[in-house]
Short mmCIF file of C-alpha atoms and ligand atoms in Angstrom, two decimals:
data_model
loop_
_atom_site.label_atom_id
_atom_site.label_comp_id
_atom_site.label_asym_id
_atom_site.label_seq_id
_atom_site.Cartn_x
_atom_site.Cartn_y
_atom_site.Cartn_z
CA MET O 1 105.38 63.84 -27.97
CA LYS O 2 105.36 60.28 -26.79
CA ARG O 3 104.37 57.63 -29.29
CA SER O 4 101.09 56.05 -28.20
CA ASN O 5 100.86 52.33 -27.41
CA GLU O 6 97.27 52.40 -28.49
CA PRO O 7 98.05 50.61 -31.79
CA ILE O 8 98.42 47.31 -29.89
CA PHE O 9 94.93 47.50 -28.43
CA TRP O 10 93.44 49.08 -31.51
CA SER O 11 94.82 46.32 -33.77
CA LEU O 12 93.37 43.59 -31.54
CA PHE O 13 90.12 45.56 -31.45
CA GLY O 14 90.13 45.89 -35.23
CA ALA O 15 90.94 42.21 -35.78
CA GLY O 16 88.21 41.18 -33.36
CA GLY O 17 85.71 43.52 -35.01
CA MET O 18 86.56 42.18 -38.44
CA LEU O 19 86.23 38.57 -37.30
CA ALA O 20 82.98 39.32 -35.48
CA ALA O 21 81.53 40.99 -38.56
CA LEU O 22 82.63 38.15 -40.83
CA ILE O 23 81.60 35.12 -38.80
CA GLY O 24 79.74 36.39 -35.71
CA PRO O 25 76.20 36.16 -37.11
CA ALA O 26 76.99 32.85 -38.84
CA LEU O 27 78.28 31.43 -35.54
CA VAL O 28 75.16 32.54 -33.70
CA PHE O 29 73.03 30.97 -36.38
CA ILE O 30 74.93 27.68 -36.46
CA THR O 31 75.53 27.18 -32.73
CA GLY O 32 72.37 28.81 -31.43
CA ILE O 33 69.70 27.98 -34.00
CA ALA O 34 70.64 25.61 -36.81
CA VAL O 35 72.34 22.87 -34.76
CA PRO O 36 69.93 22.74 -31.78
CA PHE O 37 66.89 22.72 -34.07
CA GLY O 38 68.50 20.26 -36.38
CA PHE O 39 68.16 22.12 -39.66
CA VAL O 40 70.99 22.13 -42.16
CA PHE O 41 73.19 20.40 -39.55
CA SER O 42 72.37 17.26 -37.61
CA PRO O 43 71.65 17.90 -33.91
CA ASP O 44 74.73 15.98 -32.80
CA THR O 45 77.11 18.21 -34.82
CA MET O 46 78.21 19.86 -31.60
CA SER O 47 78.24 16.75 -29.45
CA TYR O 48 81.09 16.35 -26.99
CA ALA O 49 82.87 13.86 -29.21
CA HIS O 50 82.70 16.08 -32.26
CA MET O 51 83.83 19.19 -30.42
CA LEU O 52 86.67 17.28 -28.76
CA ALA O 53 87.86 16.05 -32.13
CA PHE O 54 87.62 19.58 -33.50
CA SER O 55 89.76 21.06 -30.76
CA GLN O 56 92.31 18.25 -30.99
CA SER O 57 93.43 19.47 -34.41
CA TRP O 58 95.74 22.48 -34.59
CA ALA O 59 93.49 24.25 -37.04
CA GLY O 60 90.58 23.77 -34.64
CA LYS O 61 92.61 25.09 -31.69
CA VAL O 62 93.66 28.19 -33.62
CA PHE O 63 90.09 28.84 -34.71
CA VAL O 64 88.63 28.52 -31.21
CA LEU O 65 91.39 30.65 -29.70
CA ALA O 66 90.99 33.35 -32.36
CA VAL O 67 87.24 33.53 -31.84
CA ILE O 68 87.46 33.66 -28.05
CA ALA O 69 90.50 35.92 -27.67
CA LEU O 70 89.85 38.43 -30.45
CA PHE O 71 86.17 38.79 -29.52
CA LEU O 72 87.27 39.46 -25.93
CA TRP O 73 89.83 42.09 -26.96
CA HIS O 74 87.29 43.74 -29.20
CA ALA O 75 84.74 43.90 -26.39
CA ALA O 76 87.34 45.10 -23.87
CA HIS O 77 88.37 48.04 -26.05
CA ARG O 78 84.77 48.95 -26.88
CA ILE O 79 83.71 48.90 -23.23
CA HIS O 80 86.78 50.88 -22.21
CA ILE O 81 86.06 53.61 -24.76
CA LEU O 82 82.35 53.62 -24.03
CA LEU O 83 82.97 54.17 -20.32
CA HIS O 84 85.37 56.97 -21.20
CA ASP O 85 82.76 58.61 -23.46
CA PHE O 86 80.20 58.35 -20.68
CA GLY O 87 82.53 60.13 -18.30
CA VAL O 88 84.04 57.27 -16.29
CA HIS O 89 87.62 58.38 -15.94
CA ALA O 90 89.13 55.98 -13.44
CA VAL O 91 91.44 55.31 -16.37
CA THR O 92 93.81 52.81 -14.80
CA ALA O 93 91.09 50.82 -13.04
CA VAL O 94 88.96 50.65 -16.20
CA ARG O 95 91.96 49.62 -18.30
CA VAL O 96 93.02 46.92 -15.87
CA LEU O 97 89.49 45.54 -15.69
CA CYS O 98 88.83 45.59 -19.45
CA TYR O 99 92.18 44.59 -20.89
CA GLY O 100 93.07 42.45 -17.86
CA GLY O 101 89.84 40.52 -18.38
CA ALA O 102 90.59 40.01 -22.06
CA PHE O 103 94.15 38.97 -21.25
CA ALA O 104 93.01 36.49 -18.61
CA GLY O 105 90.41 35.07 -20.99
CA THR O 106 93.05 34.66 -23.69
CA VAL O 107 95.47 32.89 -21.36
CA ILE O 108 92.82 30.54 -19.97
CA ALA O 109 91.54 29.71 -23.46
CA ALA O 110 95.05 29.10 -24.80
CA TYR O 111 96.00 26.96 -21.80
CA THR O 112 92.81 24.91 -21.96
CA LEU O 113 93.19 24.33 -25.69
CA LEU O 114 96.81 23.23 -25.27
CA MET O 115 95.77 20.78 -22.56
CA ILE O 116 93.40 19.01 -24.94
CA LYS O 117 95.59 16.17 -26.15
CA ALA O 118 94.99 14.27 -29.33
CA MET A 1 59.33 95.70 -41.85
CA ALA A 2 56.61 94.06 -43.89
CA GLU A 3 52.99 93.76 -42.72
CA ASN A 4 53.13 90.00 -42.30
CA GLU A 5 56.21 90.03 -40.12
CA LYS A 6 56.51 87.37 -37.47
CA ILE A 7 58.13 87.60 -34.06
CA ILE A 8 60.49 84.96 -32.74
CA GLU A 9 62.02 84.66 -29.27
CA ILE A 10 65.80 84.35 -29.22
CA GLU A 11 67.42 83.36 -25.96
CA VAL A 12 71.02 84.52 -25.85
CA LEU A 13 73.61 83.25 -23.41
CA ARG A 14 75.20 86.40 -22.00
CA TYR A 15 78.51 86.63 -20.23
CA ARG A 16 79.99 90.01 -19.43
CA PRO A 17 83.07 89.30 -17.33
CA GLU A 18 82.88 92.69 -15.58
CA GLN A 19 79.36 92.08 -14.24
CA ASP A 20 78.35 88.40 -14.56
CA LYS A 21 79.74 85.78 -12.20
CA GLU A 22 78.57 83.11 -14.62
CA PRO A 23 76.76 83.09 -17.96
CA VAL A 24 73.06 84.01 -17.86
CA LEU A 25 70.28 83.75 -20.44
CA GLN A 26 68.53 86.81 -21.79
CA THR A 27 65.52 86.68 -24.10
CA TYR A 28 64.81 89.03 -27.01
CA LYS A 29 61.71 89.25 -29.20
CA VAL A 30 62.88 89.64 -32.76
CA PRO A 31 60.71 90.43 -35.81
CA PHE A 32 61.90 88.36 -38.75
CA THR A 33 61.22 87.37 -42.33
CA ASP A 34 61.71 83.93 -43.86
CA ASP A 35 65.00 84.84 -45.50
CA MET A 36 66.68 85.86 -42.24
CA SER A 37 69.51 83.84 -40.76
CA VAL A 38 70.15 83.46 -37.04
CA LEU A 39 73.08 85.83 -37.52
CA GLN A 40 70.74 88.43 -38.95
CA GLY A 41 68.51 87.92 -35.91
CA LEU A 42 71.47 88.70 -33.67
CA GLN A 43 72.35 91.71 -35.78
CA TYR A 44 68.79 92.94 -35.35
CA ILE A 45 69.17 92.61 -31.59
CA LYS A 46 72.45 94.49 -31.64
CA ASP A 47 71.16 97.29 -33.90
CA TYR A 48 67.70 97.81 -32.40
CA LEU A 49 67.30 96.10 -29.02
CA ASP A 50 70.55 95.79 -27.12
CA GLY A 51 73.87 97.11 -28.39
CA THR A 52 75.84 95.26 -25.74
CA VAL A 53 75.39 91.77 -27.22
CA SER A 54 78.72 90.51 -28.61
CA PHE A 55 79.27 87.92 -31.34
CA ARG A 56 81.71 87.31 -34.19
CA TRP A 57 80.89 87.37 -37.86
CA SER A 58 82.34 88.57 -41.12
CA CYS A 59 81.37 87.01 -44.45
CA ARG A 60 77.67 86.07 -43.86
CA MET A 61 78.15 83.25 -46.39
CA ALA A 62 79.72 80.26 -44.62
CA ILE A 63 83.24 81.06 -45.75
CA CYS A 64 85.05 82.89 -42.98
CA GLY A 65 84.21 80.46 -40.19
CA SER A 66 83.79 83.09 -37.49
CA CYS A 67 80.07 82.90 -36.64
CA GLY A 68 79.92 79.41 -35.09
CA MET A 69 77.71 79.01 -32.01
CA MET A 70 75.48 76.48 -30.30
CA ILE A 71 71.98 76.85 -31.71
CA ASP A 72 69.50 74.86 -29.66
CA GLY A 73 72.43 72.83 -28.40
CA LYS A 74 73.94 72.01 -31.79
CA PRO A 75 77.13 73.57 -33.16
CA LYS A 76 76.16 75.53 -36.28
CA LEU A 77 77.21 78.52 -38.37
CA SER A 78 74.69 81.20 -37.49
CA CYS A 79 74.86 82.66 -41.00
CA LYS A 80 73.91 79.30 -42.52
CA THR A 81 71.02 78.59 -40.11
CA PHE A 82 67.60 80.15 -40.61
CA LEU A 83 65.20 81.58 -38.04
CA ARG A 84 62.20 80.17 -39.92
CA ASP A 85 63.32 76.64 -39.05
CA TYR A 86 62.76 77.38 -35.35
CA TYR A 87 59.46 79.21 -35.68
CA PRO A 88 56.84 79.15 -34.10
CA GLY A 89 59.00 77.97 -31.22
CA GLY A 90 61.99 80.02 -30.19
CA LEU A 91 65.66 79.21 -30.20
CA ARG A 92 68.56 79.44 -27.83
CA VAL A 93 72.02 80.58 -28.91
CA GLU A 94 75.08 79.95 -26.77
CA ALA A 95 78.83 80.22 -27.16
CA LEU A 96 80.49 77.17 -28.75
CA ALA A 97 80.75 74.31 -26.27
CA HIS A 98 84.13 73.19 -24.88
CA LEU A 99 85.79 76.56 -25.49
CA PRO A 100 86.31 79.27 -22.90
CA ILE A 101 83.86 82.17 -23.26
CA GLU A 102 85.50 85.53 -23.72
CA ARG A 103 82.27 87.52 -23.83
CA ASP A 104 78.68 86.53 -24.71
CA LEU A 105 78.93 84.41 -27.87
CA VAL A 106 82.61 85.12 -28.44
CA VAL A 107 84.94 82.26 -27.52
CA ASP A 108 88.67 82.25 -26.92
CA ALA A 109 90.28 80.52 -29.93
CA THR A 110 93.85 80.57 -28.60
CA ASP A 111 94.05 76.81 -28.09
CA PHE A 112 92.82 76.12 -31.62
CA VAL A 113 95.17 78.61 -33.23
CA THR A 114 98.19 77.40 -31.27
CA LYS A 115 97.48 73.82 -32.26
CA LEU A 116 96.90 74.82 -35.85
CA GLU A 117 100.32 76.45 -36.01
CA SER A 118 101.95 73.44 -34.38
CA ILE A 119 101.03 71.02 -37.19
CA LYS A 120 102.85 73.05 -39.87
CA PRO A 121 99.77 73.63 -42.02
CA TYR A 122 101.69 74.28 -45.22
CA ILE A 123 103.47 72.19 -47.81
CA ILE A 124 106.94 71.14 -46.75
CA PRO A 125 108.81 70.24 -49.96
CA LYS A 126 110.43 66.80 -50.10
CA GLU A 127 113.68 68.36 -51.32
CA PRO A 128 114.76 71.93 -52.09
CA ARG A 129 113.54 72.96 -55.50
CA ALA A 130 114.86 75.66 -57.79
CA LEU A 131 112.64 78.04 -59.71
CA GLU A 132 113.87 76.67 -63.07
CA GLN A 133 112.45 73.27 -62.19
CA GLY A 134 109.02 74.75 -62.68
CA GLU A 135 105.77 74.06 -60.89
CA TYR A 136 104.77 70.87 -59.12
CA LEU A 137 102.55 68.66 -61.22
CA GLN A 138 99.73 66.74 -59.66
CA THR A 139 97.22 64.36 -61.21
CA PRO A 140 93.50 64.69 -60.42
CA GLN A 141 93.77 61.36 -58.56
CA GLN A 142 96.56 62.76 -56.39
CA ARG A 143 94.46 65.84 -55.70
CA ASP A 144 91.46 63.73 -54.71
CA MET A 145 93.52 62.28 -51.86
CA TYR A 146 93.32 65.52 -49.89
CA GLU A 147 90.83 67.82 -51.57
CA GLN A 148 87.84 67.52 -49.21
CA PHE A 149 90.13 68.02 -46.21
CA SER A 150 91.35 71.31 -47.66
CA SER A 151 87.83 72.79 -47.42
CA CYS A 152 88.14 73.45 -43.69
CA ILE A 153 87.34 77.04 -42.71
CA ASN A 154 88.58 76.73 -39.08
CA CYS A 155 85.11 77.35 -37.68
CA MET A 156 85.69 75.08 -34.65
CA LEU A 157 82.19 73.57 -34.84
CA CYS A 158 83.79 70.13 -34.74
CA TYR A 159 85.59 71.08 -31.50
CA ALA A 160 82.27 71.97 -29.92
CA ALA A 161 80.94 68.62 -31.18
CA CYS A 162 83.85 66.43 -30.07
CA PRO A 163 83.29 64.81 -26.64
CA GLN A 164 86.97 63.88 -26.44
CA TYR A 165 88.07 67.49 -26.81
CA GLY A 166 85.49 68.40 -24.17
CA LEU A 167 86.95 65.84 -21.78
CA ASN A 168 90.59 66.55 -22.50
CA PRO A 169 91.63 69.75 -24.29
CA LYS A 170 95.13 68.31 -24.81
CA PHE A 171 93.61 66.23 -27.62
CA THR A 172 94.57 67.90 -30.90
CA GLY A 173 90.97 67.61 -32.06
CA PRO A 174 89.11 66.78 -35.27
CA GLY A 175 89.56 69.82 -37.52
CA ILE A 176 93.29 70.15 -37.02
CA LEU A 177 93.91 66.42 -37.40
CA ALA A 178 91.95 66.57 -40.64
CA LEU A 179 94.17 69.44 -41.78
CA MET A 180 97.25 67.48 -40.77
CA HIS A 181 96.00 64.73 -43.04
CA ARG A 182 95.34 67.29 -45.77
CA TYR A 183 99.06 68.12 -45.92
CA ASN A 184 100.36 64.61 -45.22
CA ALA A 185 98.23 63.23 -48.05
CA ASP A 186 99.45 65.82 -50.57
CA SER A 187 101.80 64.31 -53.16
CA ARG A 188 103.93 67.48 -53.10
CA ASP A 189 104.52 67.26 -49.37
CA GLY A 190 107.37 65.61 -47.50
CA GLY A 191 106.54 66.68 -43.94
CA GLN A 192 104.77 63.49 -42.76
CA ALA A 193 107.50 62.38 -40.36
CA GLU A 194 107.63 65.79 -38.65
CA ARG A 195 103.87 66.01 -38.29
CA ASN A 196 103.26 62.43 -37.29
CA GLU A 197 105.31 62.73 -34.15
CA LEU A 198 102.21 64.48 -32.83
CA GLY A 199 99.81 62.40 -34.92
CA TYR A 200 101.04 59.10 -33.49
CA ALA A 201 100.84 60.29 -29.87
CA ASP A 202 97.89 59.96 -27.49
CA GLU A 203 97.20 63.65 -28.12
CA GLY A 204 97.07 62.93 -31.86
CA TYR A 205 94.95 60.42 -33.78
CA TRP A 206 94.74 58.08 -30.78
CA GLY A 207 92.80 60.58 -28.67
CA CYS A 208 89.82 59.89 -30.93
CA THR A 209 87.27 57.23 -29.96
CA ALA A 210 85.43 57.29 -33.29
CA VAL A 211 82.27 59.06 -32.16
CA GLY A 212 81.93 60.76 -35.56
CA TYR A 213 79.82 63.78 -34.52
CA CYS A 214 82.56 66.09 -35.91
CA SER A 215 81.84 64.93 -39.45
CA GLU A 216 78.10 65.39 -38.93
CA VAL A 217 78.34 69.04 -37.86
CA CYS A 218 81.00 70.21 -40.34
CA PRO A 219 79.44 72.90 -42.53
CA LYS A 220 81.96 72.31 -45.33
CA GLY A 221 81.61 68.57 -45.85
CA VAL A 222 84.99 67.78 -44.32
CA ASP A 223 85.07 64.32 -42.75
CA PRO A 224 87.54 64.57 -39.86
CA ALA A 225 86.50 61.17 -38.46
CA ASN A 226 87.54 59.57 -41.73
CA ALA A 227 90.88 61.41 -41.81
CA ILE A 228 91.61 60.22 -38.28
CA ASN A 229 90.60 56.64 -38.96
CA GLN A 230 92.82 56.40 -42.04
CA ASN A 231 95.70 57.66 -39.96
CA LYS A 232 95.05 55.25 -37.10
CA MET A 233 95.68 52.54 -39.68
CA ASN A 234 98.90 54.23 -40.88
CA SER A 235 100.00 54.79 -37.32
CA ALA A 236 99.36 51.14 -36.38
CA ILE A 237 101.26 49.88 -39.43
CA ASN A 238 104.12 52.22 -38.56
CA TYR A 239 104.04 51.05 -34.94
CA PHE A 240 104.59 47.42 -35.86
CA THR A 241 106.93 47.91 -38.82
CA ARG A 242 109.04 50.81 -37.55
CA PHE A 243 112.01 48.61 -36.63
CA VAL A 244 112.16 46.89 -40.01
CA THR A 245 111.57 49.88 -42.29
CA PRO A 246 114.43 52.29 -42.85
CA GLY A 247 113.81 55.57 -41.06
CA GLY A 248 110.57 54.23 -39.57
CA ALA A 249 111.57 54.25 -35.91
CA GLY A 250 111.15 57.94 -35.20
CA LYS A 251 110.75 58.65 -31.51
S1 LIG D 301 86.64 70.44 -40.09
FE1 LIG D 301 84.67 71.42 -40.57
S2 LIG D 301 83.73 71.77 -38.54
FE2 LIG D 301 85.92 71.41 -38.18
S3 LIG D 301 86.88 73.45 -38.16
FE3 LIG D 301 87.03 72.67 -40.27
S4 LIG D 301 85.21 73.46 -41.34
FE4 LIG D 301 84.83 73.68 -39.12
S1 LIG D 302 79.79 84.91 -41.02
FE1 LIG D 302 81.42 83.91 -42.07
S2 LIG D 302 80.95 81.82 -41.77
FE2 LIG D 302 79.23 82.80 -40.91
#
């Protein structure tokens, strides 16, 4: 029997799921409700200047990358499995689309973050 | 039969290879009382209405695992399911889904049995042990690690429930993976490495997409989905640490 390579995708899926469960709702609340409506946070919390400063620090870069990349890998794996369960078996095409998309998103996010100079 | 007997319609999926090109439904009107199981309904049909209907059964008490069938589309033990719960409507009984029909409600269990044998469903001692060394001791905590998984009666209901097994019969499937875990998780056992060669493959734990219907239909409270999930974690840890742990590389 050949050892499966699924652990790679499953681990990214698991990490993304964990992160989403831990901070997903809080992020939606902060970025989608609290900041725009100006409660708890001031409305300019997410202004360009603030966000630029945030992503100039290494901690900020890592945070943004983790949120974007792991969420993408989580979604990619979920969609892949869902399609499989619903009987879409163009396995290679589905894999390339799902995981390729997540990979591309990760690379673009990482590149963009690296390009933001202090 | 008592005065107040009721009549229920049972639709049976028939398949007689010598005369049917494909399975066909046949309806029987069966008098029943509230204490009668679906299996007893079928036995009534066989004894009084149509002796040609074939189905498996033995214990009549949810222990032997031979009477599994689809009852109104759900995998159930027919001895543990009651006619009264379908009255005044009728019910339809069919052979277990995903398994080849041998005749009427009898399915071919060859695939299941072959897979069951392949996982070495017995304790493989860590090292040879002499009689003088006495019995193996196990704490209640150690026993709790595998006990629920040892309740499996090989009824195959979870195979009829599992969409992955339906799509790809190469997948080892819920019940047998749960049994694999039952032995791997036993403190007396040392066969993990041998068994996990299959467990860590696509045909093993990784064939599961965490649907969880297996655990819902199990008549014995086994939770195959949980056994598989625990082992996905073990398999992933092993995948990433195999080159740094002694003896972890395997194949
Ligand atoms: S795990 Fe449950 S449903 Fe599956 S074969 Fe065993 S007893 Fe039957
Ligand atoms: S007859 Fe034995 S489990 Fe139903």
